[in-house]
XYZ file of N, CA, C and O in Angstrom:
812
model
N -1.185 -0.757 -11.303
C 0.353 -0.611 -10.352
C 0.876 0.798 -10.507
O 0.765 1.204 -11.209
N 1.502 1.345 -9.176
C 1.872 2.891 -9.141
C 3.153 2.551 -9.733
O 3.999 1.597 -10.091
N 2.978 3.537 -10.277
C 4.925 4.101 -10.281
C 5.480 4.480 -8.726
O 5.634 4.981 -7.979
N 6.117 2.955 -8.749
C 6.916 2.869 -7.727
C 8.783 2.370 -7.820
O 8.851 2.197 -9.227
N 9.524 3.149 -7.249
C 10.739 2.795 -7.725
C 11.878 2.621 -6.206
O 11.260 3.014 -5.343
N 12.953 1.920 -6.438
C 13.378 1.429 -5.381
C 15.352 1.927 -5.332
O 15.837 1.810 -6.397
N 15.345 2.953 -4.213
C 16.616 3.611 -4.212
C 17.805 2.485 -3.790
O 17.717 1.685 -3.159
N 18.500 2.736 -3.754
C 20.054 1.858 -2.543
C 20.445 0.395 -3.400
O 20.714 -0.158 -2.863
N 20.159 0.289 -4.522
C 20.964 -0.627 -5.151
C 22.182 -1.077 -5.380
O 22.789 -1.847 -5.386
N 23.299 0.045 -5.191
C 24.827 0.431 -5.565
C 24.907 -0.249 -6.626
O 25.889 -1.017 -6.995
N 24.181 0.030 -7.722
C 23.955 -0.473 -9.025
C 24.305 0.835 -10.003
O 23.517 1.439 -9.873
N 25.389 0.763 -10.605
C 25.653 2.186 -11.576
C 24.834 1.890 -12.851
O 24.833 0.547 -13.516
N 23.888 2.784 -13.540
C 23.381 2.148 -14.364
C 23.492 3.116 -16.051
O 23.848 4.825 -15.452
N 23.702 2.602 -16.966
C 24.224 3.927 -18.128
C 23.350 3.454 -19.282
O 22.529 1.930 -18.941
N 23.426 3.740 -20.386
C 22.738 3.414 -21.255
C 22.779 1.792 -21.079
O 22.225 1.250 -22.295
N 23.985 0.927 -21.459
C 23.884 -0.535 -21.713
C 23.109 -1.520 -20.624
O 23.559 -2.597 -20.354
N 23.307 -0.299 -19.317
C 22.733 -1.354 -18.094
C 21.235 -1.500 -17.912
O 20.752 -0.660 -18.284
N 20.946 -2.753 -17.136
C 19.529 -2.905 -16.675
C 19.563 -2.333 -15.014
O 20.299 -3.434 -14.952
N 18.552 -2.482 -14.779
C 17.884 -2.394 -13.282
C 17.234 -3.634 -13.031
O 16.289 -4.377 -12.982
N 18.468 -4.878 -12.710
C 17.892 -6.479 -12.381
C 18.999 -6.930 -11.961
O 20.264 -6.314 -11.742
N 18.901 -8.085 -11.400
C 19.474 -9.196 -10.110
C 19.406 -8.046 -9.330
O 19.546 -7.023 -9.057
N 19.596 -8.819 -8.027
C 19.844 -8.828 -6.491
C 18.631 -7.613 -6.123
O 17.162 -7.939 -6.427
N 18.774 -7.139 -5.835
C 17.759 -5.900 -5.116
C 16.431 -5.226 -6.005
O 15.456 -5.796 -5.688
N 17.086 -5.304 -7.008
C 15.836 -4.393 -8.406
C 15.203 -5.845 -8.640
O 14.266 -5.724 -9.010
N 15.671 -7.223 -8.660
C 14.720 -8.263 -9.265
C 13.477 -8.491 -8.261
O 12.561 -8.849 -8.199
N 14.690 -8.542 -6.363
C 13.649 -8.834 -6.138
C 12.540 -7.743 -5.246
O 11.132 -8.225 -4.972
N 12.386 -6.489 -5.914
C 11.609 -4.939 -5.884
C 10.813 -5.799 -6.584
O 9.634 -5.328 -6.260
N 11.043 -5.804 -7.718
C 10.028 -5.933 -9.032
C 9.325 -7.473 -9.057
O 7.849 -7.192 -8.984
N 9.673 -8.414 -8.196
C 9.097 -9.585 -7.873
C 7.779 -9.326 -6.793
O 6.782 -9.381 -6.674
N 8.467 -8.175 -5.817
C 7.653 -7.738 -4.591
C 6.528 -7.418 -5.457
O 5.086 -7.595 -4.887
N 6.604 -6.358 -6.039
C 5.497 -5.575 -6.869
C 4.838 -6.923 -7.693
O 3.196 -6.293 -6.939
N 5.084 -7.044 -8.364
C 4.424 -8.213 -9.378
C 3.787 -9.501 -8.622
O 2.307 -9.817 -8.872
N 4.171 -10.164 -7.200
C 3.222 -11.022 -6.097
C 2.118 -10.082 -5.975
O 1.235 -10.891 -5.826
N 2.662 -8.829 -5.565
C 1.227 -8.069 -4.555
C 0.344 -8.072 -5.531
O -0.868 -8.134 -5.418
N 0.589 -7.564 -6.975
C -0.740 -7.250 -7.633
C -1.457 -8.635 -8.369
O -2.587 -8.284 -8.345
N -0.764 -9.919 -7.972
C -0.896 -10.951 -8.626
C -2.232 -11.723 -7.703
O -3.055 -12.172 -7.646
N -1.916 -10.999 -6.271
C -2.694 -11.199 -5.793
C -3.944 -10.631 -4.905
O -5.103 -11.252 -4.200
N -3.699 -9.381 -5.131
C -5.013 -8.532 -5.311
C -6.053 -8.956 -5.775
O -5.644 -8.698 -7.094
N -6.789 -9.516 -5.374
C -8.360 -9.616 -6.173
C -9.285 -8.258 -6.576
O -9.906 -8.457 -5.028
N -9.715 -7.633 -7.462
C -10.283 -6.661 -7.014
C -11.599 -6.737 -7.590
O -12.486 -5.418 -6.834
N -11.970 -8.131 -7.506
C -13.800 -8.056 -7.865
C -14.202 -7.808 -6.996
O -15.130 -7.159 -6.993
N -14.266 -7.852 -5.480
C -14.600 -7.380 -4.184
C -15.335 -6.425 -4.524
O -15.848 -5.729 -3.815
N -14.142 -5.404 -4.957
C -14.112 -3.831 -4.893
C -15.253 -3.653 -6.257
O -16.187 -2.812 -5.922
N -14.980 -4.341 -6.946
C -15.712 -4.281 -8.343
C -17.261 -4.707 -8.177
O -18.105 -3.855 -8.633
N -17.591 -5.403 -7.533
C -18.766 -5.826 -7.129
C -19.725 -5.341 -6.066
O -20.597 -5.422 -5.589
N -18.575 -3.916 -5.624
C -19.159 -3.220 -4.701
C -19.182 -4.107 -3.126
O -20.369 -3.167 -2.433
N -18.550 -4.540 -2.768
C -18.687 -5.125 -1.318
C -18.306 -4.264 -0.603
O -18.177 -3.978 0.738
N -17.096 -3.468 -0.832
C -16.176 -2.531 0.046
C -16.614 -0.955 -0.954
O -16.816 -1.036 -2.190
N -16.728 0.135 -0.156
C -16.967 1.348 -0.672
C -15.691 2.238 -1.513
O -15.870 3.028 -2.525
N -14.661 1.560 -1.021
C -13.598 2.289 -1.625
C -12.020 1.074 -1.646
O -12.427 0.116 -0.760
N -10.994 1.540 -2.079
C -10.088 0.231 -1.951
C -8.514 1.037 -2.027
O -7.678 2.120 -2.519
N -7.974 1.282 -0.669
C -6.463 1.246 -0.011
C -5.861 -0.074 -0.251
O -6.060 -0.705 -0.120
N -4.623 0.768 -0.545
C -3.912 -0.543 -0.480
C -2.321 0.109 -0.312
O -1.820 1.489 -0.406
N -1.919 -0.661 0.723
C -0.605 0.109 1.792
C 0.295 -0.324 0.951
O 0.672 -1.446 0.350
N 1.340 1.113 0.480
C 2.492 0.972 -0.228
C 3.960 0.628 0.239
O 5.182 -0.054 0.203
N 3.247 1.297 1.783
C 4.827 1.701 2.491
C 4.342 2.092 4.339
O 3.831 2.730 4.241
N 5.592 1.549 4.794
C 5.356 2.146 6.243
C 6.686 1.832 7.207
O 7.935 0.813 7.117
N 7.113 2.981 7.881
C 7.913 2.966 8.804
C 7.828 3.309 9.599
O 6.323 3.601 10.359
N 8.929 3.764 10.806
C 7.966 4.050 12.279
C 7.634 5.436 12.447
O 6.855 5.477 13.558
N 7.691 6.313 10.906
C 7.144 7.645 11.279
C 5.960 7.957 10.113
O 4.639 8.478 10.504
N 5.902 6.926 9.461
C 4.128 7.283 8.725
C 3.902 5.972 7.606
O 4.849 5.192 7.914
N 2.924 6.261 7.391
C 2.353 4.950 6.302
C 1.923 5.931 4.815
O 1.581 7.005 4.718
N 1.708 4.926 3.861
C 1.745 5.338 2.649
C 0.738 4.806 1.737
O 1.147 3.135 1.606
N -0.534 4.930 1.605
C -1.213 4.220 0.538
C -1.833 4.390 -0.730
O -1.911 5.865 -0.606
N -2.166 3.988 -1.927
C -3.179 4.028 -2.838
C -4.345 4.165 -2.860
O -4.916 3.045 -2.319
N -5.178 4.956 -3.258
C -6.304 5.095 -2.734
C -7.398 5.078 -4.091
O -7.018 5.825 -4.925
N -8.255 4.052 -4.492
C -9.023 4.040 -5.492
C -10.182 4.133 -4.998
O -11.037 3.605 -3.965
N -11.146 5.215 -5.332
C -12.294 6.045 -4.679
C -13.511 5.225 -5.273
O -14.775 5.583 -4.419
N -14.054 4.855 -6.706
C -14.538 4.400 -6.942
C -13.941 3.105 -8.355
O -13.552 3.204 -8.356
N -14.954 2.166 -8.925
C -14.963 1.127 -9.471
C -14.499 1.858 -10.838
O -13.358 1.668 -11.548
N -15.214 3.069 -11.019
C -14.434 4.282 -12.723
C -13.064 3.920 -11.927
O -12.135 3.864 -13.429
N -12.537 4.765 -11.099
C -11.140 4.979 -10.961
C -10.505 4.209 -10.936
O -9.091 4.075 -11.765
N -10.638 2.582 -10.308
C -9.687 1.248 -10.842
C -9.435 1.348 -12.378
O -8.458 0.681 -12.517
N -10.706 1.232 -12.598
C -11.037 0.761 -14.380
C -10.195 1.655 -15.100
O -9.950 1.246 -16.256
N -9.891 2.620 -14.677
C -9.162 3.985 -15.508
C -7.966 4.155 -15.294
O -7.254 5.398 -15.726
N -7.227 3.418 -13.964
C -6.355 3.922 -13.721
C -6.037 5.403 -12.748
O -4.937 5.782 -12.670
N -6.677 5.504 -12.469
C -6.892 7.049 -11.584
C -6.955 6.369 -10.119
O -7.753 5.831 -9.218
N -5.857 7.029 -8.954
C -5.861 6.998 -7.975
C -4.916 8.226 -7.523
O -4.799 9.096 -7.989
N -5.344 7.753 -5.992
C -4.453 8.866 -5.194
C -3.299 8.467 -4.151
O -3.711 7.043 -3.781
N -2.379 9.005 -4.081
C -0.967 8.623 -2.913
C -1.613 9.643 -1.872
O -1.704 10.385 -2.126
N -1.585 8.942 -1.083
C -1.717 8.987 0.620
C -0.775 8.518 1.230
O -0.124 7.998 1.750
N 0.198 9.877 1.903
C 1.139 9.834 2.928
C 0.603 10.486 4.039
O 0.469 11.649 4.508
N 0.821 9.789 5.538
C 0.130 9.925 6.959
C 1.237 9.737 8.112
O 2.174 8.793 8.141
N 1.322 10.622 8.828
C 2.605 10.715 9.999
C 1.579 9.101 11.120
O 0.021 9.357 10.660
N 2.161 8.504 11.374
C 1.546 7.500 12.328
C 0.827 8.484 13.167
O 0.998 9.291 14.172
N -0.553 7.901 13.789
C -1.055 8.348 15.120
C -1.574 9.629 14.616
O -1.344 10.889 15.654
N -1.310 10.270 13.332
C -2.319 11.604 12.853
C -2.879 11.823 11.774
O -2.678 11.141 10.778
N -3.534 12.322 12.266
C -4.908 12.188 10.720
C -4.251 13.263 9.565
O -5.278 13.075 8.631
N -3.534 13.830 10.240
C -3.332 15.004 8.982
C -2.175 14.404 8.173
O -1.562 13.439 8.344
N -2.195 14.367 6.669
C -2.092 13.474 5.845
C -1.197 14.968 4.540
O -1.675 15.841 4.204
N -0.923 14.207 3.549
C -0.556 14.690 2.308
C -0.923 13.807 1.423
O -0.503 12.336 1.238
N -1.720 14.336 0.430
C -2.245 13.896 -1.093
C -1.399 14.106 -2.297
O -1.042 15.293 -2.539
N -1.159 13.074 -3.142
C -0.314 13.209 -4.153
C -1.436 12.904 -5.195
O -2.077 11.878 -4.863
N -0.888 12.963 -6.283
C -2.139 12.779 -7.579
C -1.225 11.560 -8.419
O 0.185 11.038 -7.721
N -2.357 10.851 -9.264
C -1.770 9.726 -9.991
C -0.026 9.718 -10.465
O 0.569 8.256 -11.324
N -0.017 10.993 -11.462
C 1.753 10.864 -11.766
C 2.905 11.141 -10.626
O 3.890 11.534 -11.627
N 2.757 10.840 -9.592
C 3.916 10.626 -8.656
C 4.267 9.473 -8.611
O 3.685 8.618 -8.494
N 5.633 9.582 -8.568
C 6.505 8.727 -8.690
C 6.506 8.259 -7.192
O 7.099 9.164 -6.387
N 6.661 6.839 -6.373
C 6.583 6.502 -5.020
C 8.417 6.257 -4.940
O 8.168 4.880 -5.898
N 9.236 6.401 -4.536
C 10.489 6.428 -4.242
C 10.705 5.955 -3.174
O 10.731 6.350 -2.311
N 10.968 4.388 -3.006
C 11.059 3.983 -1.580
C 12.915 3.724 -1.418
O 13.341 2.772 -2.409
N 13.350 4.327 -0.666
C 15.103 3.774 -0.303
C 14.971 2.961 0.684
O 14.372 2.789 1.771
N 15.421 1.942 0.628
C 15.451 0.349 1.666
C 16.548 0.540 2.434
O 15.774 0.111 3.308
N 17.948 0.796 2.275
C 19.349 1.334 3.198
C 19.412 2.529 3.155
O 19.233 3.135 2.327
N 19.974 2.524 4.687
C 20.163 2.444 5.831
C 18.428 1.609 6.618
O 18.894 0.743 7.145
N 17.782 2.838 6.726
C 16.465 2.530 7.113
C 15.685 2.788 6.355
O 15.797 3.635 4.879
N 13.960 2.125 6.355
C 13.342 2.197 4.846
C 13.102 4.065 5.253
O 12.609 4.270 6.118
N 13.070 4.484 4.232
C 12.007 5.739 3.565
C 11.511 6.015 2.554
O 12.067 4.847 1.764
N 10.973 6.772 2.186
C 10.250 6.910 0.991
C 10.337 8.722 0.727
O 10.109 9.788 1.462
N 9.958 8.913 -0.467
C 10.271 10.189 -1.476
C 8.862 9.946 -2.494
O 8.675 8.997 -2.685
N 8.538 11.460 -2.743
C 7.764 11.517 -3.400
C 8.441 12.803 -4.786
O 8.362 13.650 -4.653
N 8.034 12.036 -6.235
C 8.400 13.146 -7.239
C 7.835 12.884 -8.500
O 7.097 11.936 -8.923
N 8.139 13.359 -9.418
C 7.613 14.080 -10.816
C 8.316 14.301 -11.727
O 8.883 14.342 -11.391
N 7.660 13.434 -12.838
C 8.475 13.632 -13.885
C 8.370 14.845 -14.735
O 7.519 14.815 -15.320
N 9.471 15.405 -15.022
C 9.139 16.660 -15.339
C 10.072 16.797 -17.371
O 11.212 15.831 -17.013
N 9.797 17.385 -17.831
C 10.173 17.702 -19.802
C 10.854 18.989 -19.662
O 9.916 19.747 -19.881
N 12.194 18.903 -19.922
C 12.485 20.249 -19.542
C 13.545 20.479 -20.498
O 14.851 19.709 -20.460
N 13.674 21.217 -21.607
C 14.566 21.298 -22.785
C 14.530 20.309 -23.305
O 15.791 19.845 -23.864
N 13.605 19.204 -23.449
C 13.815 17.760 -24.196
C 14.579 16.671 -23.222
O 14.541 15.862 -23.905
N 14.705 16.984 -21.913
C 15.257 16.250 -21.214
C 14.123 16.253 -19.856
O 13.792 16.701 -19.019
N 14.359 14.913 -19.491
C 13.532 14.402 -18.528
C 14.094 14.268 -17.197
O 15.487 14.126 -17.346
N 13.536 14.968 -16.334
C 13.947 15.338 -14.734
C 12.728 14.820 -14.004
O 11.875 15.031 -14.218
N 13.530 14.771 -12.819
C 12.668 14.200 -11.272
C 12.622 15.655 -11.185
O 13.795 16.259 -10.462
N 11.560 16.289 -10.225
C 11.471 16.967 -8.792
C 10.385 16.275 -8.001
O 9.958 15.605 -8.119
N 10.868 16.901 -7.020
C 9.771 16.657 -5.559
C 8.432 17.139 -5.792
O 8.078 18.306 -6.653
N 7.834 16.332 -5.505
C 6.133 16.607 -5.760
C 5.974 17.318 -4.715
O 6.248 17.267 -3.860
N 4.499 17.852 -5.471
C 4.049 18.943 -4.408
C 2.707 18.561 -3.788
O 2.112 17.476 -4.685
N 2.434 18.122 -2.581
C 1.450 17.612 -2.056
C 0.311 18.616 -1.904
O 0.324 19.874 -1.138
N -0.993 18.342 -1.275
C -1.945 18.892 -0.647
C -2.179 18.681 0.700
O -2.430 17.113 1.041
N -2.550 18.943 1.624
C -2.901 19.015 3.028
C -3.889 17.863 3.042
O -5.077 18.479 2.413
N -4.465 16.916 3.474
C -5.821 16.603 3.428
C -5.975 16.195 4.969
O -5.406 15.144 5.871
N -7.182 15.933 5.253
C -7.304 14.894 6.669
C -8.120 13.602 6.298
O -9.138 13.747 5.205
N -7.615 12.434 6.623
C -8.198 11.366 6.402
C -9.038 10.936 7.163
O -9.338 11.350 8.083
N -10.833 10.663 6.789
C -11.562 10.310 7.463
C -11.619 8.216 7.654
O -11.922 8.071 6.619
N -11.524 8.011 8.731
C -11.658 7.119 9.174
C -13.320 5.976 8.550
O -14.268 6.958 8.340
N -13.494 5.212 7.597
C -14.474 5.030 6.891
C -14.659 5.326 5.873
O -15.908 5.200 5.281
N -14.130 6.150 5.299
C -14.521 6.466 4.222
C -13.163 7.063 3.211
O -13.148 6.767 1.825
N -11.819 6.997 3.436
C -11.129 7.019 2.488
C -9.698 6.488 3.522
O -8.494 6.664 2.602
N -9.735 5.972 4.959
C -8.489 6.017 5.128
C -8.771 4.012 4.895
O -9.186 3.525 4.524
N -7.092 3.713 5.499
C -6.894 2.217 5.188
C -7.238 1.130 5.780
O -7.909 1.665 6.896
N -7.515 -0.022 5.817
C -8.712 -0.876 6.419
C -7.885 -1.524 8.027
O -6.239 -1.464 7.267
N -8.501 -1.409 8.592
C -7.826 -1.582 10.030
C -7.924 -3.070 10.971
O -9.177 -3.432 10.383
N -7.440 -3.114 11.868
C -7.935 -4.288 12.650
C -8.122 -3.928 13.891
O -8.082 -2.706 14.448
N -9.807 -4.467 14.000
C -10.777 -3.409 15.274
C -10.773 -4.036 16.280
O -10.825 -3.656 17.247
N -10.260 -5.740 16.390
C -10.061 -6.523 17.795
C -8.762 -5.982 18.156
O -8.056 -5.658 18.030
N -8.999 -6.718 19.588
C -7.800 -6.355 20.534
C -6.524 -7.346 20.050
O -5.273 -6.678 19.684
N -6.827 -8.386 19.342
C -5.677 -9.095 18.508
C -6.616 -10.024 17.693
O -7.920 -10.639 17.489
N -6.000 -10.088 16.430
C -6.368 -10.380 15.204
C -5.238 -11.579 14.737
O -4.304 -11.331 14.377
N -5.902 -12.808 15.331
C -4.793 -14.223 14.748
C -4.898 -14.632 13.338
O -6.110 -14.718 12.457
N -3.892 -15.034 12.782
C -3.526 -15.275 11.534
C -4.291 -16.647 11.480
O -3.982 -17.293 12.497
N -4.672 -17.385 10.618
C -5.460 -18.659 10.028
C -4.545 -19.681 9.410
O -3.683 -18.737 8.166
N -4.627 -20.989 9.482
C -3.926 -21.474 8.285
C -4.947 -21.557 7.075
O -5.924 -21.302 7.049
N -4.867 -22.458 6.089
C -5.491 -22.574 4.958
C -6.627 -23.428 5.766
O -7.881 -23.013 4.523
N -6.471 -24.076 6.503
C -7.372 -24.828 6.956
C -8.275 -23.957 7.995
O -9.709 -24.654 8.412
N -8.050 -22.850 8.086
C -8.516 -22.545 9.548
C -8.560 -22.320 10.953
O -9.054 -22.165 11.881
N -7.452 -23.225 11.363
C -6.878 -23.422 12.152
C -5.868 -22.204 12.709
O -5.347 -21.369 12.386
N -6.437 -21.503 14.420
C -5.553 -20.522 14.598
C -4.471 -20.760 14.766
O -3.710 -21.763 15.326
N -3.177 -19.236 14.310
C -2.224 -20.039 14.371
C -1.545 -18.953 15.640
O -2.010 -18.210 16.116
N 0.021 -18.800 15.791
C 0.242 -18.165 16.865
C 0.211 -16.478 16.881
O 0.033 -15.614 17.482
N 0.706 -16.112 15.748
C 0.658 -14.817 15.276
C -0.643 -13.979 15.078
O -1.252 -14.897 14.613
N 0.082 -12.870 15.356
C -1.534 -12.182 14.797
C -1.040 -10.747 14.943
O -0.063 -10.309 15.064
N -1.960 -10.041 14.801
C -2.625 -8.405 14.890
C -2.871 -7.695 15.465
O -3.393 -8.752 16.462
N -2.594 -6.347 15.691
C -3.480 -5.894 17.412
C -4.360 -4.875 16.618
O -3.969 -4.283 15.403
N -4.947 -3.737 17.479
C -6.120 -3.330 17.030
C -5.036 -1.730 16.278
O -4.106 -1.365 17.259
N -5.654 -1.158 15.161
C -4.891 -0.437 14.889
C -4.142 -0.518 13.877
O -3.812 0.133 12.711
N -3.975 -2.112 13.292
C -2.591 -1.961 12.571
C -3.653 -2.026 11.384
O -4.650 -2.439 10.867
N -3.137 -1.597 10.120
C -3.490 -1.546 8.670
C -2.888 -2.300 8.062
O -1.801 -3.207 7.979
N -3.941 -2.915 7.115
C -4.031 -3.682 6.192
C -4.442 -3.451 4.701
O -5.151 -2.681 4.554
N -3.954 -4.670 3.946
C -4.537 -4.193 2.817
C -5.286 -5.770 2.316
O -4.895 -6.642 2.818
N -6.537 -5.300 1.872
C -7.627 -6.866 1.842
C -7.135 -7.437 0.147
O -7.823 -6.530 -0.634
N -6.726 -8.246 0.325
C -6.335 -9.068 -1.425
C -7.619 -10.028 -1.411
O -7.783 -9.585 -2.941
N -8.135 -10.201 -0.831
C -9.226 -11.007 -0.824
C -9.846 -11.755 0.282
O -10.008 -11.127 1.193
N -11.242 -12.386 0.277
C -11.890 -12.426 0.889
C -13.056 -13.337 0.495
O -13.712 -13.534 -0.290
N -13.825 -14.421 1.436
C -15.019 -15.314 1.639
C -15.855 -14.994 2.732
O -15.677 -13.494 3.386
N -16.805 -15.698 2.796
C -17.654 -15.075 3.494
C -17.255 -14.837 5.303
O -17.818 -14.100 5.684
N -16.385 -15.691 5.519
C -15.908 -15.317 6.795
C -14.153 -14.818 7.188
O -13.948 -14.862 8.547
N -13.379 -15.544 5.880
C -12.241 -14.921 6.208
C -11.315 -13.694 5.231
O -12.038 -14.205 3.885
N -10.790 -13.242 5.532
C -9.860 -12.234 4.815
C -8.427 -12.714 4.323
O -8.204 -13.018 5.158
N -8.250 -12.508 3.519
C -6.925 -13.041 2.917
C -5.765 -11.437 3.056
O -6.788 -10.553 2.417
N -5.370 -11.003 3.994
C -4.843 -9.931 4.311
C -3.599 -9.945 4.030
O -2.997 -10.806 3.769
N -2.989 -8.050 3.324
C -1.583 -8.342 3.860
C -1.249 -6.896 4.964
O -1.597 -6.468 4.346
N -0.059 -7.508 5.605
C -0.150 -6.229 6.628
C 1.537 -5.583 6.373
O 2.710 -6.545 6.068
N 1.824 -4.601 6.309
C 3.676 -4.399 6.020
C 3.738 -3.885 7.635
O 3.474 -2.826 8.066
N 5.388 -4.064 7.751
C 5.298 -3.542 9.429
C 6.370 -2.611 9.614
O 6.436 -1.755 8.328
N 6.578 -2.056 10.556
C 7.110 -0.611 10.394
C 8.732 -0.488 10.043
O 9.758 0.748 9.711
N 9.268 -2.063 9.503
C 10.114 -2.211 9.061
C 10.564 -2.432 7.367
O 10.936 -2.540 6.686
N 8.993 -2.133 6.749
C 8.407 -2.271 5.297
C 8.586 -3.438 4.938
O 8.695 -4.164 3.953
N 8.490 -4.465 6.012
C 8.642 -5.911 5.372
C 6.847 -6.560 5.079
O 6.639 -6.084 6.202
N 6.593 -7.050 4.519
C 5.278 -7.709 4.358
C 4.856 -9.076 4.517
O 5.837 -9.814 4.194
N 3.736 -9.420 5.497
C 3.601 -11.003 5.303
C 1.836 -10.957 5.189
O 1.171 -10.122 5.268
N 1.763 -12.131 4.527
C 0.361 -12.245 4.342
C -0.523 -13.552 4.580
O 0.396 -13.883 4.936
N -2.026 -13.307 4.960
C -2.541 -14.123 5.470
C -3.832 -14.452 6.024
O -4.594 -13.206 5.304
N -4.577 -15.376 6.100
C -6.062 -15.148 6.375
C -6.021 -14.863 7.776
O -5.575 -15.269 9.005
N -7.333 -14.151 8.067
C -7.757 -13.525 9.306
C -9.586 -13.287 8.922
O -9.827 -12.939 8.227
N -10.212 -13.616 10.712
C -10.901 -13.616 10.475
C -11.887 -11.831 9.778
O -11.156 -10.936 10.508
N -12.796 -12.219 9.230
C -13.146 -10.733 8.578
C -13.673 -10.148 9.959
O -13.894 -8.692 9.672
N -14.245 -10.770 11.110
C -14.798 -9.694 12.299
C -13.733 -9.373 12.983
O -14.095 -8.432 13.682
N -12.735 -9.327 12.822
C -11.556 -8.613 13.127
C -11.298 -7.375 12.502
O -10.104 -6.623 13.077
N -11.532 -7.164 11.486
C -11.803 -6.090 10.492
C -12.403 -5.083 10.493
O -13.582 -5.272 10.483
N -12.137 -3.616 10.278
C -12.991 -2.715 9.872
C -13.595 -2.582 8.775
O -14.397 -1.557 8.397
N -13.617 -3.539 7.583
C -13.774 -3.207 6.343
C -15.262 -3.047 6.094
O -15.661 -2.644 5.136
N -16.145 -3.917 7.213
C -17.434 -3.589 6.663
C -18.515 -2.895 6.802
O -19.182 -2.706 6.959
N -17.461 -2.255 8.175
C -18.174 -1.423 9.155
C -18.153 0.222 8.682
O -17.733 0.701 7.787
C-alpha cells in the first residue's frame, strides 16, 4: 500500500484524537477495499510485464503507482508517477513520498516527504524527477477499443462503458474477461468486468 493521506476532513487533531469517522473512515475503507480486490498473482506469474495502479485522477492530471518487477512488488519498492492529461511529460517520485489527496472543494493532490529536523517530524514538498512515460513499458493500462462495455458477473453486456484512452487498474482477469477499476476525472472509482480484448494489457 502506498503512503496515502486525505486532507479536508474538517477535524481537529490533537494527542487524544484519531482520524476516524466520516470522511476518514470512508477514505481508509476505499484504500483497504482496493487492496483486497487487487489480485497480484497475474503479475507475479508473469502474465503482464509491469503493474501500474491508478491512485488519483482529476481534470488536469492522473497519478499512478508503478511496480516494474516481481522483485519490486515483493519488497515494497515502487515509484509514484504524476502526469498531465494528454501529455507524456511526467513527474516521478520515489516510494518514500506521501500522496496527499484533497477531496474538497475539488479533487487535488500534493506530494510530500517526511523529514526529521531537530527531533521533530515535519512534512516538506517532495522533489520530482522529470520523465517521459513510454506506452506499453511503464504507462497505465488503457482501453484500446472505441467503446468497452462493462459486463455482469454472468457475462451480459451492460449499458455503461469506457472509451478509448480511459486508464484502468487491472484487478484480476480470467481467459477472456478482465476485472478492472476506473477512476473518473472527479476521482470517483467504479469497478467491473470488461472484455480483455478491449484493453492494451497484453499488447
